[in-house]
Short mmCIF file of N, CA and C in Angstrom, two decimals:
data_model
loop_
_atom_site.label_atom_id
_atom_site.label_comp_id
_atom_site.label_asym_id
_atom_site.label_seq_id
_atom_site.Cartn_x
_atom_site.Cartn_y
_atom_site.Cartn_z
N UNK H 196 5.44 -4.14 -31.76
CA UNK H 196 5.24 -4.18 -30.33
C UNK H 196 5.66 -5.56 -29.79
N UNK H 197 6.41 -5.56 -28.73
CA UNK H 197 6.85 -6.82 -28.13
C UNK H 197 5.69 -7.49 -27.41
N UNK H 198 5.69 -8.83 -27.48
CA UNK H 198 4.70 -9.63 -26.75
C UNK H 198 5.44 -10.60 -25.85
N UNK H 199 4.83 -10.90 -24.71
CA UNK H 199 5.47 -11.77 -23.74
C UNK H 199 4.53 -12.89 -23.31
N UNK H 200 5.12 -13.99 -22.87
CA UNK H 200 4.38 -15.02 -22.18
C UNK H 200 4.93 -15.09 -20.77
N UNK H 201 4.10 -15.56 -19.86
CA UNK H 201 4.47 -15.56 -18.45
C UNK H 201 4.37 -16.96 -17.86
N UNK H 202 5.15 -17.17 -16.82
CA UNK H 202 5.16 -18.46 -16.13
C UNK H 202 5.27 -18.17 -14.63
N UNK H 203 4.48 -18.90 -13.84
CA UNK H 203 4.52 -18.77 -12.38
C UNK H 203 4.81 -20.15 -11.81
N UNK H 204 5.84 -20.24 -10.97
CA UNK H 204 6.21 -21.52 -10.38
C UNK H 204 6.54 -21.36 -8.90
N UNK H 205 6.59 -22.49 -8.23
CA UNK H 205 7.19 -22.55 -6.89
C UNK H 205 8.37 -23.51 -7.03
N UNK H 206 9.36 -23.34 -6.20
CA UNK H 206 10.52 -24.23 -6.23
C UNK H 206 10.56 -24.99 -4.92
N UNK H 207 10.32 -26.28 -5.01
CA UNK H 207 10.33 -27.12 -3.81
C UNK H 207 11.76 -27.32 -3.34
N UNK H 208 11.96 -27.21 -2.05
CA UNK H 208 13.29 -27.41 -1.47
C UNK H 208 13.15 -28.27 -0.22
N UNK H 209 14.27 -28.82 0.20
CA UNK H 209 14.28 -29.58 1.44
C UNK H 209 14.39 -28.61 2.62
N UNK H 210 14.03 -29.06 3.79
CA UNK H 210 14.10 -28.21 4.99
C UNK H 210 15.55 -28.11 5.44
N UNK H 211 16.05 -26.87 5.66
CA UNK H 211 17.45 -26.70 6.05
C UNK H 211 17.74 -27.19 7.46
N UNK H 212 18.91 -27.76 7.62
CA UNK H 212 19.39 -28.19 8.92
C UNK H 212 20.72 -27.51 9.20
N UNK H 213 20.69 -26.22 9.45
CA UNK H 213 21.91 -25.48 9.70
C UNK H 213 22.45 -24.86 8.42
N UNK H 214 23.69 -24.37 8.49
CA UNK H 214 24.31 -23.66 7.39
C UNK H 214 24.39 -24.49 6.12
N UNK H 215 24.77 -25.75 6.24
CA UNK H 215 24.88 -26.61 5.06
C UNK H 215 23.52 -26.81 4.40
N UNK H 216 22.46 -26.82 5.20
CA UNK H 216 21.11 -26.93 4.66
C UNK H 216 20.76 -25.74 3.80
N UNK H 217 21.14 -24.56 4.26
CA UNK H 217 20.88 -23.34 3.48
C UNK H 217 21.67 -23.35 2.19
N UNK H 218 22.89 -23.85 2.23
CA UNK H 218 23.71 -23.95 1.02
C UNK H 218 23.06 -24.89 0.01
N UNK H 219 22.49 -25.99 0.50
CA UNK H 219 21.82 -26.94 -0.38
C UNK H 219 20.60 -26.30 -1.04
N UNK H 220 19.83 -25.56 -0.25
CA UNK H 220 18.66 -24.88 -0.80
C UNK H 220 19.09 -23.87 -1.86
N UNK H 221 20.14 -23.11 -1.59
CA UNK H 221 20.64 -22.14 -2.56
C UNK H 221 21.03 -22.84 -3.86
N UNK H 222 21.66 -23.99 -3.77
CA UNK H 222 22.04 -24.74 -4.97
C UNK H 222 20.81 -25.24 -5.72
N UNK H 223 19.77 -25.66 -5.00
CA UNK H 223 18.54 -26.11 -5.64
C UNK H 223 17.88 -24.95 -6.41
N UNK H 224 17.82 -23.79 -5.78
CA UNK H 224 17.27 -22.60 -6.45
C UNK H 224 18.11 -22.26 -7.68
N UNK H 225 19.40 -22.23 -7.52
CA UNK H 225 20.31 -21.87 -8.61
C UNK H 225 20.14 -22.82 -9.80
N UNK H 226 20.06 -24.10 -9.53
CA UNK H 226 19.90 -25.09 -10.60
C UNK H 226 18.60 -24.84 -11.35
N UNK H 227 17.50 -24.69 -10.62
CA UNK H 227 16.20 -24.49 -11.26
C UNK H 227 16.17 -23.17 -12.04
N UNK H 228 16.70 -22.11 -11.46
CA UNK H 228 16.70 -20.81 -12.14
C UNK H 228 17.57 -20.83 -13.39
N UNK H 229 18.71 -21.51 -13.34
CA UNK H 229 19.57 -21.62 -14.52
C UNK H 229 18.89 -22.41 -15.64
N UNK H 230 18.13 -23.45 -15.29
CA UNK H 230 17.39 -24.20 -16.30
C UNK H 230 16.36 -23.32 -16.99
N UNK H 231 15.64 -22.54 -16.20
CA UNK H 231 14.64 -21.65 -16.78
C UNK H 231 15.30 -20.55 -17.62
N UNK H 232 16.41 -20.02 -17.16
CA UNK H 232 17.14 -19.00 -17.92
C UNK H 232 17.61 -19.54 -19.26
N UNK H 233 18.05 -20.79 -19.29
CA UNK H 233 18.50 -21.41 -20.54
C UNK H 233 17.34 -21.54 -21.53
N UNK H 234 16.10 -21.60 -21.02
CA UNK H 234 14.93 -21.68 -21.88
C UNK H 234 14.42 -20.29 -22.28
N UNK H 235 15.12 -19.25 -21.83
CA UNK H 235 14.74 -17.89 -22.20
C UNK H 235 13.87 -17.17 -21.20
N UNK H 236 13.58 -17.81 -20.07
CA UNK H 236 12.74 -17.17 -19.05
C UNK H 236 13.57 -16.19 -18.23
N UNK H 237 12.99 -15.04 -17.94
CA UNK H 237 13.63 -14.01 -17.13
C UNK H 237 12.82 -13.82 -15.86
N UNK H 238 13.49 -13.89 -14.72
CA UNK H 238 12.81 -13.69 -13.43
C UNK H 238 12.36 -12.25 -13.32
N UNK H 239 11.07 -12.07 -13.06
CA UNK H 239 10.50 -10.73 -12.93
C UNK H 239 10.32 -10.36 -11.47
N UNK H 240 9.80 -11.32 -10.68
CA UNK H 240 9.52 -11.04 -9.28
C UNK H 240 9.38 -12.34 -8.50
N UNK H 241 9.60 -12.25 -7.21
CA UNK H 241 9.37 -13.37 -6.30
C UNK H 241 8.52 -12.85 -5.16
N UNK H 242 7.45 -13.56 -4.83
CA UNK H 242 6.59 -13.13 -3.73
C UNK H 242 5.86 -14.33 -3.14
N UNK H 243 5.87 -14.43 -1.83
CA UNK H 243 5.13 -15.47 -1.11
C UNK H 243 5.39 -16.87 -1.64
N UNK H 244 6.64 -17.17 -1.97
CA UNK H 244 7.00 -18.51 -2.44
C UNK H 244 6.77 -18.75 -3.92
N UNK H 245 6.24 -17.75 -4.62
CA UNK H 245 6.02 -17.86 -6.05
C UNK H 245 7.10 -17.10 -6.80
N UNK H 246 7.50 -17.64 -7.95
CA UNK H 246 8.47 -16.99 -8.82
C UNK H 246 7.77 -16.67 -10.13
N UNK H 247 7.86 -15.42 -10.55
CA UNK H 247 7.19 -14.95 -11.76
C UNK H 247 8.23 -14.70 -12.84
N UNK H 248 8.03 -15.32 -14.00
CA UNK H 248 8.97 -15.20 -15.10
C UNK H 248 8.25 -14.70 -16.34
N UNK H 249 9.03 -14.12 -17.26
CA UNK H 249 8.48 -13.75 -18.57
C UNK H 249 9.54 -14.02 -19.62
N UNK H 250 9.06 -14.22 -20.85
CA UNK H 250 9.97 -14.29 -21.99
C UNK H 250 9.23 -13.76 -23.20
N UNK H 251 10.01 -13.18 -24.08
CA UNK H 251 9.44 -12.56 -25.26
C UNK H 251 8.96 -13.61 -26.25
N UNK H 252 7.81 -13.35 -26.84
CA UNK H 252 7.29 -14.21 -27.89
C UNK H 252 7.74 -13.62 -29.21
N UNK H 253 8.43 -14.42 -30.04
CA UNK H 253 8.88 -13.89 -31.34
C UNK H 253 7.69 -13.48 -32.20
N UNK H 254 7.81 -12.31 -32.82
CA UNK H 254 6.75 -11.81 -33.71
C UNK H 254 7.02 -12.36 -35.10
N UNK H 255 5.99 -12.94 -35.68
CA UNK H 255 6.14 -13.53 -37.02
C UNK H 255 5.76 -12.56 -38.10
#
């Protein structure tokens, strides 16, 4: 049976000032999500500013 561990985070961003501001926020999200993905975390859901991740725990 597979086992998982979970992680809940918020991603702090700067306040957007027009279109370029939104692009900067998108890049901040992308950077943080790619770092978590490289650690094996998979995004499960996003709600109310929270990001929920899971990754499988290796069975010994």
